[in-house]
Short mmCIF file of C-alpha atoms in Angstrom, two decimals:
data_model
loop_
_atom_site.label_atom_id
_atom_site.label_comp_id
_atom_site.label_asym_id
_atom_site.label_seq_id
_atom_site.Cartn_x
_atom_site.Cartn_y
_atom_site.Cartn_z
CA MET Q 1 1.21 17.22 38.13
CA VAL Q 2 1.06 20.05 35.61
CA LEU Q 3 -1.90 21.66 33.98
CA ILE Q 4 -2.42 20.70 30.42
CA THR Q 5 -5.07 21.76 27.86
CA PHE Q 6 -6.18 19.27 25.82
CA THR Q 7 -8.19 20.51 22.18
CA TRP Q 8 -10.40 19.28 19.66
CA ARG Q 9 -10.99 22.01 16.98
CA TYR Q 10 -13.13 19.85 14.51
CA GLY Q 11 -16.35 20.14 15.31
CA GLY Q 12 -19.07 18.02 16.87
CA SER Q 13 -21.77 17.67 18.85
CA GLN Q 14 -20.54 15.75 22.04
CA VAL Q 15 -17.10 15.61 22.70
CA PHE Q 16 -15.27 13.08 25.32
CA LEU Q 17 -11.87 12.63 26.09
CA TYR Q 18 -10.03 9.72 27.19
CA GLY Q 19 -6.63 8.74 27.96
CA SER Q 20 -4.13 6.49 29.49
CA PHE Q 21 -3.59 8.70 32.12
CA ASN Q 22 -7.13 7.61 33.84
CA GLY Q 23 -6.85 3.94 32.25
CA TRP Q 24 -9.10 4.76 29.51
CA THR Q 25 -12.00 4.17 31.51
CA ASP Q 26 -13.13 7.74 32.48
CA GLN Q 27 -14.90 9.94 30.01
CA LEU Q 28 -13.93 13.72 30.38
CA LEU Q 29 -16.74 15.89 28.61
CA MET Q 30 -14.86 18.67 26.72
CA SER Q 31 -16.59 22.05 26.69
CA LEU Q 32 -17.35 24.34 23.32
CA LEU Q 33 -14.64 27.24 23.65
CA GLU Q 34 -16.58 30.55 24.08
CA GLY Q 35 -16.90 32.29 20.65
CA SER Q 36 -16.49 29.28 18.83
CA ALA Q 37 -18.56 26.52 16.77
CA THR Q 38 -15.90 23.87 16.52
CA VAL Q 39 -13.37 24.05 19.26
CA PHE Q 40 -13.55 21.93 22.43
CA GLN Q 41 -10.89 21.76 25.15
CA ARG Q 42 -10.58 20.13 28.82
CA ILE Q 43 -7.73 21.29 31.67
CA ILE Q 44 -6.44 18.51 33.53
CA ASP Q 45 -3.79 17.92 35.79
CA LEU Q 46 -1.35 15.56 34.74
CA PRO Q 47 2.01 13.90 35.87
CA PRO Q 48 5.22 14.10 34.03
CA GLY Q 49 5.90 11.54 31.34
CA TYR Q 50 4.25 10.26 28.18
CA HIS Q 51 0.20 10.13 28.25
CA GLN Q 52 -1.65 8.56 25.37
CA TYR Q 53 -5.18 9.58 24.40
CA LYS Q 54 -8.02 10.43 22.00
CA PHE Q 55 -11.52 11.71 21.24
CA LEU Q 56 -14.86 10.25 21.30
CA ILE Q 57 -16.92 12.10 18.89
CA ASP Q 58 -20.56 11.81 18.58
CA GLY Q 59 -20.16 8.15 19.50
CA THR Q 60 -16.84 7.43 16.95
CA TRP Q 61 -12.91 7.72 18.11
CA GLN Q 62 -11.23 9.71 16.52
CA VAL Q 63 -7.46 10.99 16.66
CA ASP Q 64 -6.06 14.40 16.16
CA GLN Q 65 -4.18 13.94 12.86
CA GLU Q 66 -2.26 17.08 13.26
CA GLN Q 67 -0.89 15.91 16.52
CA LEU Q 68 1.70 13.04 17.21
CA CYS Q 69 0.36 9.92 16.85
CA VAL Q 70 1.40 6.32 17.89
CA GLN Q 71 0.33 2.92 17.71
CA ASP Q 72 -0.11 1.01 20.76
CA GLU Q 73 0.39 -2.74 21.35
CA TYR Q 74 -3.46 -3.67 20.40
CA GLY Q 75 -2.67 -1.90 16.80
CA ALA Q 76 -4.71 1.00 17.98
CA ILE Q 77 -3.93 4.51 17.07
CA ASN Q 78 -3.72 6.81 19.76
CA ASN Q 79 -2.45 10.72 20.25
CA LEU Q 80 0.68 11.15 22.32
CA ILE Q 81 1.89 13.95 24.64
CA PHE Q 82 4.99 14.51 26.57
CA VAL Q 83 4.80 16.36 29.59
CA LYS Q 84 7.79 18.11 31.07
CA GLU Q 85 8.05 18.83 34.73
CA SER Q 86 9.31 22.48 33.88
CA ASP Q 87 5.83 23.03 31.82
CA SER Q 88 4.47 26.12 33.22
CA THR Q 89 1.56 27.14 30.53
CA PRO Q 90 -1.52 24.78 30.15
CA SER Q 91 -1.20 23.55 26.36
CA ALA Q 92 -1.57 20.67 24.75
CA LEU Q 93 -1.74 22.21 21.49
CA LEU Q 94 1.64 21.08 19.81
CA ARG Q 95 1.55 23.66 17.18
CA GLU Q 96 4.81 24.80 15.45
CA ASP Q 97 6.28 26.84 17.86
CA THR Q 98 5.50 24.81 21.13
CA GLN Q 99 6.27 21.51 19.55
CA SER Q 100 9.40 22.67 18.35
CA LYS Q 101 10.32 22.83 22.73
CA LEU Q 102 9.07 19.44 22.93
CA VAL Q 103 10.37 17.16 20.02
CA SER Q 104 12.08 20.12 17.69
CA GLY Q 105 12.84 18.43 14.18
CA PHE Q 106 10.37 15.73 14.41
CA VAL Q 107 7.25 14.98 12.51
CA ARG Q 108 3.65 15.80 14.08
CA SER Q 109 2.32 12.62 12.68
CA MET Q 110 4.46 9.80 12.92
CA HIS Q 111 4.10 6.04 13.74
CA LEU Q 112 6.18 4.65 17.06
CA GLU Q 113 6.86 0.81 17.10
CA ALA Q 114 5.92 -1.12 20.15
CA SER Q 115 8.61 -1.09 22.98
CA SER Q 116 8.56 -3.66 26.53
CA SER Q 117 8.11 -0.83 28.91
CA LEU Q 118 5.15 1.54 27.18
CA GLY Q 119 4.16 -0.65 24.32
CA LEU Q 120 5.84 2.06 22.04
CA GLN Q 121 9.05 3.41 21.20
CA LEU Q 122 9.78 6.94 23.14
CA GLU Q 123 12.20 8.14 20.16
CA PRO Q 124 10.55 10.11 17.47
CA VAL Q 125 11.30 9.39 13.99
CA MET Q 126 13.13 12.35 12.58
CA GLN Q 127 11.42 14.12 10.08
CA LEU Q 128 13.91 14.30 6.78
CA SER Q 129 15.23 17.49 4.28
CA ALA Q 130 14.92 16.90 0.87
CA ASN Q 131 18.70 16.82 1.00
CA GLU Q 132 18.23 14.04 3.48
CA ILE Q 133 16.10 11.94 1.25
CA ASP Q 134 18.34 12.60 -1.39
CA VAL Q 135 21.21 11.16 0.32
CA SER Q 136 18.95 7.94 1.16
CA ARG Q 137 18.31 7.85 -2.46
CA ARG Q 138 21.52 8.08 -3.62
CA ARG Q 139 23.03 5.00 -0.98
CA LEU Q 140 19.99 2.76 -1.69
CA PHE Q 141 21.33 3.99 -5.76
CA MET Q 142 24.87 2.53 -5.00
CA LEU Q 143 23.39 -0.69 -3.64
CA LEU Q 144 21.35 -1.67 -6.27
CA SER Q 145 23.92 -0.35 -8.71
CA SER Q 146 26.39 -2.82 -7.11
CA SER Q 147 24.45 -5.62 -6.77
CA ARG Q 148 23.89 -8.02 -9.74
CA ALA Q 149 20.64 -9.62 -11.01
CA ASP Q 150 21.53 -12.97 -10.22
CA GLU Q 151 21.67 -12.38 -6.60
CA LEU Q 152 17.99 -12.86 -7.15
CA ILE Q 153 17.72 -16.17 -7.72
CA PRO Q 154 16.97 -18.75 -5.35
CA ASN Q 155 18.35 -21.59 -3.89
CA SER Q 156 15.48 -23.59 -5.00
CA GLY Q 157 12.86 -22.67 -7.17
CA LYS Q 158 10.84 -23.09 -10.43
CA VAL Q 159 10.44 -21.41 -13.76
CA PHE Q 160 8.22 -21.90 -16.14
CA ALA Q 161 8.43 -21.09 -19.86
CA LEU Q 162 5.69 -21.72 -22.26
CA ASP Q 163 5.67 -22.27 -26.10
CA SER Q 164 3.87 -19.85 -27.71
CA GLU Q 165 1.85 -22.47 -30.07
CA VAL Q 166 0.54 -24.42 -26.57
CA ALA Q 167 -3.14 -24.24 -25.77
CA VAL Q 168 -4.60 -21.66 -23.98
CA LYS Q 169 -6.30 -24.33 -22.01
CA GLN Q 170 -2.85 -25.96 -21.04
CA ALA Q 171 -1.48 -22.59 -19.86
CA PHE Q 172 -4.44 -21.13 -18.16
CA HIS Q 173 -3.51 -21.37 -14.70
CA ILE Q 174 0.29 -20.07 -15.47
CA MET Q 175 -1.19 -17.33 -17.59
CA TYR Q 176 -2.76 -16.02 -14.33
CA GLU Q 177 -2.06 -12.13 -14.77
CA GLN Q 178 -2.86 -12.15 -18.24
CA LEU Q 179 -6.13 -12.86 -18.61
CA HIS Q 180 -8.63 -9.74 -18.00
CA GLY Q 181 -11.15 -7.59 -19.60
CA SER Q 182 -14.87 -7.49 -19.62
CA HIS Q 183 -15.34 -9.71 -22.41
CA SER Q 184 -16.92 -13.05 -22.49
CA MET Q 185 -15.03 -16.01 -21.34
CA LEU Q 186 -13.90 -18.63 -24.01
CA THR Q 187 -16.08 -22.03 -24.19
CA ASN Q 188 -14.15 -25.07 -23.39
CA ASP Q 189 -13.90 -25.85 -27.07
CA GLU Q 190 -12.47 -22.58 -27.80
CA LEU Q 191 -9.84 -22.87 -25.00
CA GLU Q 192 -9.05 -25.93 -27.00
CA ARG Q 193 -8.34 -24.45 -30.30
CA HIS Q 194 -7.03 -20.92 -29.09
CA THR Q 195 -2.90 -20.53 -29.13
CA VAL Q 196 -1.31 -18.49 -26.41
CA SER Q 197 -0.02 -16.38 -29.39
CA ALA Q 198 -3.57 -16.10 -30.55
CA TRP Q 199 -4.78 -14.91 -27.23
CA LYS Q 200 -1.81 -12.34 -27.06
CA TYR Q 201 -3.10 -10.77 -30.07
CA ARG Q 202 -6.72 -10.62 -28.79
CA LYS Q 203 -5.11 -8.72 -25.53
CA PHE Q 204 -3.43 -6.70 -27.71
CA GLN Q 205 -6.37 -5.54 -29.94
CA LEU Q 206 -8.47 -5.08 -26.51
CA HIS Q 207 -5.56 -2.64 -25.30
CA ALA Q 208 -5.40 -0.59 -28.46
CA GLU Q 209 -9.26 -0.12 -28.34
CA VAL Q 210 -8.73 1.59 -24.77
CA SER Q 211 -5.16 3.25 -24.76
CA GLY Q 212 -4.71 3.74 -28.93
CA PRO Q 213 -2.29 2.39 -31.15
CA MET Q 214 0.27 0.09 -29.98
CA ILE Q 215 3.00 -2.14 -31.31
CA PRO Q 216 1.80 -5.78 -32.30
CA PRO Q 217 3.05 -8.79 -30.31
CA ASN Q 218 4.81 -10.00 -33.09
CA ARG Q 219 6.78 -6.92 -33.90
CA ARG Q 220 7.95 -6.28 -29.93
CA VAL Q 221 11.43 -6.82 -28.80
CA LEU Q 222 11.66 -9.21 -25.93
CA LEU Q 223 12.67 -7.44 -22.85
CA GLN Q 224 15.20 -9.24 -20.99
CA ALA Q 225 18.29 -9.17 -18.43
CA GLY Q 226 21.31 -10.73 -17.97
CA PRO Q 227 22.77 -12.42 -14.74
CA ASP Q 228 25.75 -9.83 -14.80
CA ASP Q 229 23.40 -6.73 -15.13
CA SER Q 230 22.85 -4.66 -11.86
CA LEU Q 231 19.78 -4.54 -10.03
CA LYS Q 232 19.13 -1.17 -10.36
CA ASP Q 233 19.21 -1.46 -14.24
CA VAL Q 234 16.50 -4.12 -14.00
CA ALA Q 235 14.54 -2.31 -11.78
CA LEU Q 236 14.44 0.48 -14.12
CA LEU Q 237 13.86 -1.59 -16.86
CA LEU Q 238 10.71 -2.69 -15.11
CA LEU Q 239 9.49 0.78 -14.21
CA HIS Q 240 10.15 2.27 -17.62
CA ASN Q 241 8.35 -0.62 -19.72
CA LYS Q 242 5.83 -0.93 -17.14
CA ILE Q 243 6.05 -4.45 -16.66
CA SER Q 244 5.78 -6.79 -13.81
CA ALA Q 245 8.47 -9.13 -14.57
CA VAL Q 246 11.49 -9.79 -16.82
CA PRO Q 247 13.43 -12.72 -17.67
CA LEU Q 248 16.92 -13.40 -16.66
CA LEU Q 249 18.66 -15.35 -19.48
CA HIS Q 250 21.93 -17.01 -19.63
CA SER Q 251 23.53 -17.18 -23.11
CA PRO Q 252 26.61 -19.50 -23.05
CA GLU Q 253 30.22 -18.79 -24.27
CA ASP Q 254 29.68 -21.58 -26.95
CA GLU Q 255 26.68 -19.83 -28.00
CA SER Q 256 24.40 -22.76 -27.58
CA CYS Q 257 21.02 -22.60 -26.37
CA VAL Q 258 20.17 -19.46 -24.26
CA GLN Q 259 19.33 -20.51 -20.68
CA LEU Q 260 16.21 -19.35 -18.46
CA LEU Q 261 17.58 -18.85 -15.23
CA HIS Q 262 14.58 -16.67 -13.21
CA THR Q 263 12.21 -14.18 -13.70
CA ALA Q 264 13.11 -11.15 -11.90
CA CYS Q 265 10.86 -8.62 -10.26
CA LEU Q 266 9.97 -5.73 -8.02
CA ALA Q 267 9.06 -7.81 -5.46
CA GLY Q 268 12.66 -9.53 -5.35
CA ILE Q 269 14.26 -6.51 -5.58
CA SER Q 270 12.48 -5.19 -2.56
CA GLN Q 271 13.14 -8.13 -0.62
CA HIS Q 272 17.03 -7.82 -1.36
CA ILE Q 273 16.87 -3.75 -0.42
CA CYS Q 274 14.98 -4.85 3.02
CA ARG Q 275 17.43 -7.87 3.71
CA HIS Q 276 20.37 -5.78 3.19
CA PHE Q 277 19.16 -2.84 5.48
CA ARG Q 278 17.02 -4.85 8.14
CA HIS Q 279 19.60 -4.16 11.04
CA SER Q 280 21.19 -1.02 9.85
CA LEU Q 281 17.71 1.80 9.26
CA GLU Q 282 19.85 4.37 10.31
CA TYR Q 283 21.99 4.59 7.38
CA LEU Q 284 18.79 4.47 4.98
CA PRO Q 285 16.64 6.95 7.04
CA LEU Q 286 14.01 7.18 4.49
CA LEU Q 287 12.86 3.55 4.95
CA LYS Q 288 12.09 4.58 8.87
CA GLN Q 289 9.85 7.33 7.52
CA PRO Q 290 5.61 6.88 7.65
CA VAL Q 291 4.37 6.44 4.56
CA GLY Q 292 1.72 9.25 5.30
CA ASN Q 293 4.44 11.59 5.22
CA LEU Q 294 5.84 10.37 1.74
CA PRO Q 295 5.18 11.40 -1.77
CA LEU Q 296 3.93 8.14 -2.76
CA GLY Q 297 0.62 6.36 -3.59
CA THR Q 298 -2.87 7.15 -4.49
CA TRP Q 299 -4.88 8.87 -1.99
CA ALA Q 300 -7.92 10.23 -1.12
CA ARG Q 301 -8.73 13.91 -1.79
CA GLU Q 302 -10.19 14.30 2.17
CA VAL Q 303 -6.95 12.50 3.53
CA GLY Q 304 -5.15 15.01 4.97
CA GLY Q 305 -5.47 17.70 2.61
CA ARG Q 306 -3.13 15.54 0.08
CA ALA Q 307 -3.10 16.25 -3.67
CA SER Q 308 -2.64 13.32 -5.62
CA SER Q 309 -2.23 13.23 -9.40
CA ARG Q 310 -4.40 10.04 -9.76
CA VAL Q 311 -7.91 9.62 -9.11
CA LEU Q 312 -8.58 6.89 -6.49
CA LEU Q 313 -10.81 4.41 -8.09
CA THR Q 314 -13.39 2.53 -5.69
CA LEU Q 315 -16.56 0.39 -6.13
CA TYR Q 316 -19.36 -0.52 -3.62
CA SER Q 317 -20.26 -3.77 -2.64
CA ARG Q 318 -23.64 -3.20 -4.41
CA ASP Q 319 -21.84 -2.13 -7.80
CA LEU Q 320 -22.17 -4.87 -10.48
CA LEU Q 321 -19.13 -7.22 -11.63
CA SER Q 322 -19.40 -5.62 -15.15
CA SER Q 323 -18.60 -2.53 -13.40
CA ALA Q 324 -15.73 -3.59 -12.06
CA LEU Q 325 -14.26 -5.06 -15.18
CA LYS Q 326 -14.94 -1.99 -17.22
CA LEU Q 327 -13.08 0.13 -14.74
CA LEU Q 328 -9.94 -2.54 -14.77
CA ILE Q 329 -9.54 -1.59 -18.30
CA GLU Q 330 -10.71 1.95 -18.98
CA GLY Q 331 -8.84 2.93 -15.53
CA GLN Q 332 -5.75 1.24 -16.64
CA VAL Q 333 -5.17 -0.02 -13.01
CA SER Q 334 -4.46 -3.42 -11.39
CA SER Q 335 -6.95 -3.56 -8.52
CA ILE Q 336 -9.98 -1.86 -7.39
CA PRO Q 337 -10.81 -1.44 -3.22
CA ILE Q 338 -14.61 -2.43 -2.59
CA LEU Q 339 -16.47 -0.20 -0.20
CA ASP Q 340 -19.44 -0.70 1.90
CA ASP Q 341 -22.12 1.69 1.91
CA ASP Q 342 -20.37 3.83 5.06
CA GLY Q 343 -17.14 3.89 2.83
CA ALA Q 344 -15.06 1.41 4.78
CA LEU Q 345 -12.76 -1.12 3.14
CA VAL Q 346 -14.53 -4.33 2.44
CA ASN Q 347 -11.89 -6.09 0.34
CA VAL Q 348 -10.18 -5.21 -2.95
CA TYR Q 349 -10.68 -6.71 -6.42
CA SER Q 350 -7.68 -7.31 -8.82
CA ARG Q 351 -6.99 -8.29 -12.39
CA SER Q 352 -5.74 -11.37 -11.16
CA ASP Q 353 -9.67 -12.29 -9.67
CA VAL Q 354 -10.72 -12.36 -13.06
CA THR Q 355 -8.98 -15.70 -13.66
CA SER Q 356 -10.05 -17.24 -10.47
CA LEU Q 357 -13.67 -16.34 -11.12
CA ALA Q 358 -13.11 -18.51 -14.80
CA ARG Q 359 -11.69 -21.06 -12.83
CA GLY Q 360 -14.63 -21.34 -10.77
CA ASN Q 361 -16.84 -21.17 -13.93
CA VAL Q 362 -18.39 -18.34 -12.23
CA TYR Q 363 -18.97 -16.75 -16.01
CA ALA Q 364 -21.09 -19.53 -17.00
CA ARG Q 365 -23.18 -19.52 -13.97
CA PHE Q 366 -23.94 -15.76 -13.78
CA ARG Q 367 -24.23 -13.17 -15.68
CA LEU Q 368 -21.90 -9.79 -15.27
CA ASP Q 369 -24.43 -7.30 -15.43
CA GLN Q 370 -26.44 -9.15 -12.45
CA MET Q 371 -23.69 -10.35 -10.26
CA THR Q 372 -22.77 -7.79 -7.52
CA MET Q 373 -19.60 -7.04 -5.77
CA ALA Q 374 -20.40 -8.79 -2.52
CA GLN Q 375 -21.26 -11.88 -4.43
CA VAL Q 376 -18.08 -12.17 -6.29
CA LEU Q 377 -16.22 -11.42 -3.04
CA GLU Q 378 -17.95 -14.43 -1.72
CA VAL Q 379 -16.84 -16.63 -4.31
CA LEU Q 380 -13.31 -15.61 -4.33
CA ASP Q 381 -13.04 -15.62 -0.10
CA GLU Q 382 -13.88 -18.95 -0.22
CA ALA Q 383 -10.63 -20.18 -2.66
CA SER Q 384 -8.22 -17.55 -1.40
CA ARG Q 385 -6.92 -16.05 1.91
CA ASP Q 386 -5.15 -12.70 2.35
CA ARG Q 387 -6.20 -11.07 -0.63
CA CYS Q 388 -6.13 -7.50 1.03
CA ARG Q 389 -3.16 -6.57 2.95
CA THR Q 390 -3.79 -2.91 5.15
CA CYS Q 391 -1.52 -0.54 6.65
CA THR Q 392 -2.05 2.82 8.61
CA ARG Q 393 -0.61 5.90 7.44
CA PHE Q 394 1.71 5.55 10.32
CA ASP Q 395 3.55 2.65 9.17
CA SER Q 396 7.00 2.81 7.86
CA LEU Q 397 8.16 2.58 4.16
CA TYR Q 398 10.43 -0.33 5.68
CA LYS Q 399 7.45 -1.96 6.80
CA ILE Q 400 4.99 -1.50 3.57
CA MET Q 401 8.27 -2.88 1.75
CA GLU Q 402 8.60 -6.04 3.73
CA LEU Q 403 4.70 -6.89 2.84
CA LEU Q 404 5.42 -6.07 -0.91
CA SER Q 405 8.51 -8.34 -1.13
CA ASP Q 406 5.70 -11.23 -0.76
CA PRO Q 407 5.32 -11.90 -5.11
CA ILE Q 408 1.57 -12.52 -4.03
CA VAL Q 409 1.35 -9.12 -2.81
CA ARG Q 410 1.09 -6.18 -5.47
CA ARG Q 411 -0.50 -3.13 -3.46
CA ILE Q 412 -1.13 -2.25 0.20
CA VAL Q 413 -4.39 -0.53 0.91
CA VAL Q 414 -3.93 2.13 3.31
CA ILE Q 415 -6.98 2.67 5.91
CA ASP Q 416 -8.06 4.40 9.19
CA PRO Q 417 -7.16 1.62 11.82
CA ASN Q 418 -10.43 2.73 13.76
CA SER Q 419 -13.11 2.97 11.44
CA ARG Q 420 -11.54 1.11 8.15
CA GLN Q 421 -12.18 4.17 6.03
CA LEU Q 422 -10.22 4.18 3.00
CA GLU Q 423 -7.38 6.34 2.50
CA GLY Q 424 -5.54 5.55 0.13
CA ILE Q 425 -3.27 2.60 -1.96
CA ILE Q 426 0.40 2.14 -2.17
CA SER Q 427 2.04 -0.44 -5.18
CA LEU Q 428 5.13 -1.71 -5.47
CA ARG Q 429 5.70 0.45 -8.32
CA ASP Q 430 5.06 3.88 -6.33
CA VAL Q 431 7.52 2.83 -3.69
CA PHE Q 432 10.21 2.07 -6.44
CA ASN Q 433 9.21 5.22 -8.53
CA LEU Q 434 9.86 7.29 -5.00
CA LEU Q 435 13.28 5.21 -4.12
CA LEU Q 436 14.55 5.64 -7.91
CA SER Q 437 13.05 8.98 -9.29
#
C-alpha cells in the first residue's frame, strides 16, 4: 500500500473525494490546508495500479482539469492516477516534476478510450511537439494531393441542378441552406413570382448591407472543380472562398454539354481521411490528440484559460427569435448555441433552421419579436432529431472528424460532460484550417 495525497486547490465550502478505490460509495471529507483558503487535501492508503477519482464540490461533481482525465464506460469524465509500488512520497499532485516520472512526455488532460478490463485504455496519448504536428500535416497533405476528386463520388446518389429562372417555391426545399435573414418571409404569391436568380440578388443585397460591397451574383465566376483535381486543391478551394460545396464538372473531349457529376464538400473529404487512416492512426498521430489540446474551434474565455480569436456567440432560451436571426447575420456565423439560465447547453439554432420554420408556416403564425428560442426549439424538435451533436474536450480529433463526416453535421458543440456547461464549438472548417494551414 502507498500513501497518496489528493488535492483540490480551487476552493469551495465543502469538498468530498470519491474514487474507484472504494467503489464510489464512500465520501471522504477533504480538509482545508492550514494557511490556505482554497486548497483541500486528503491522504489515503492505495494499492499499486490505476485508480479513478473525482471531487464533489458543494454538491457539484468536478474533475481537476490540470490532471490526467479519462472517460469511463458510462461516458463520465474522471481523474486518473497511477500508483507505483516504489512510490515513497505521498503525492497525487501530478505537477510537471512528478508527472514526468510517471508518464513522461504525455499530456496532463487527455481522453482514453474504453478497454475490456478497466473500461479504459491505459496507454496515454502522447503529446505532440510542433515538429511532430508538422509531420502529421505533411503526411495528410500528401494523401490529399495524391487523391482525386472523383473518389468522393458515391456508387449511387443524386445530384440536384436548378435552372436560375425556376420559381422559388419549386426550389424551396432544395435551397435549404440558402434562405436566411431577419426579414419577413415572402407570401405564397411572392414565392410563385420570384425566381432563384432574383432571390440570390436579394440575398447579395442583404449581405452587402452587413459586410460591405460585394461582387454582384451576375458578375461572379462559377467556382468549380474537375474529377481529376486533387482533394487538396478542392479542400483549399472551399476554405479560401468560404463556400460549403463546389460542383464537380466533367467536360467531354468532344466539347459537348458539360456534365455535373457531384458536389464536393469538406464532409466528404473528412470521410475520405477517416476511412484511409481508420486502422493506422499511428501514422497520423495528430488525429489521436484530444481536441482540447489543439488550436482549433471557438472557446469560452473561462475554459482552461484559452484565448480565442473569435467570440463564442450564445443566446438563452428566453431570448427572442428576432435576436437569433440578427445574430446569424451580424455575427456572420452559421449556428448559435442556446443555453438555459445556468449556462448549460439546451440545443443549437442554425441557419438551416430558418427554413425549417418557414416550412412549418411559423412566420405566419408568430411575430419574430414575441417568439422565444424555447418555443422555436420546441417546434424544431418536433420535426427533426439529432440536431445537436456534442463532444468533450477529451475526445480525439479523429472522433470529431468522424462525426463531421455526416453531411448534415456542420459543427460539434464542446460541453462539460457532467454539467453540460458550454465550453466551445468546433466546425468542419475549423478542422481543415488546422490540418491544411
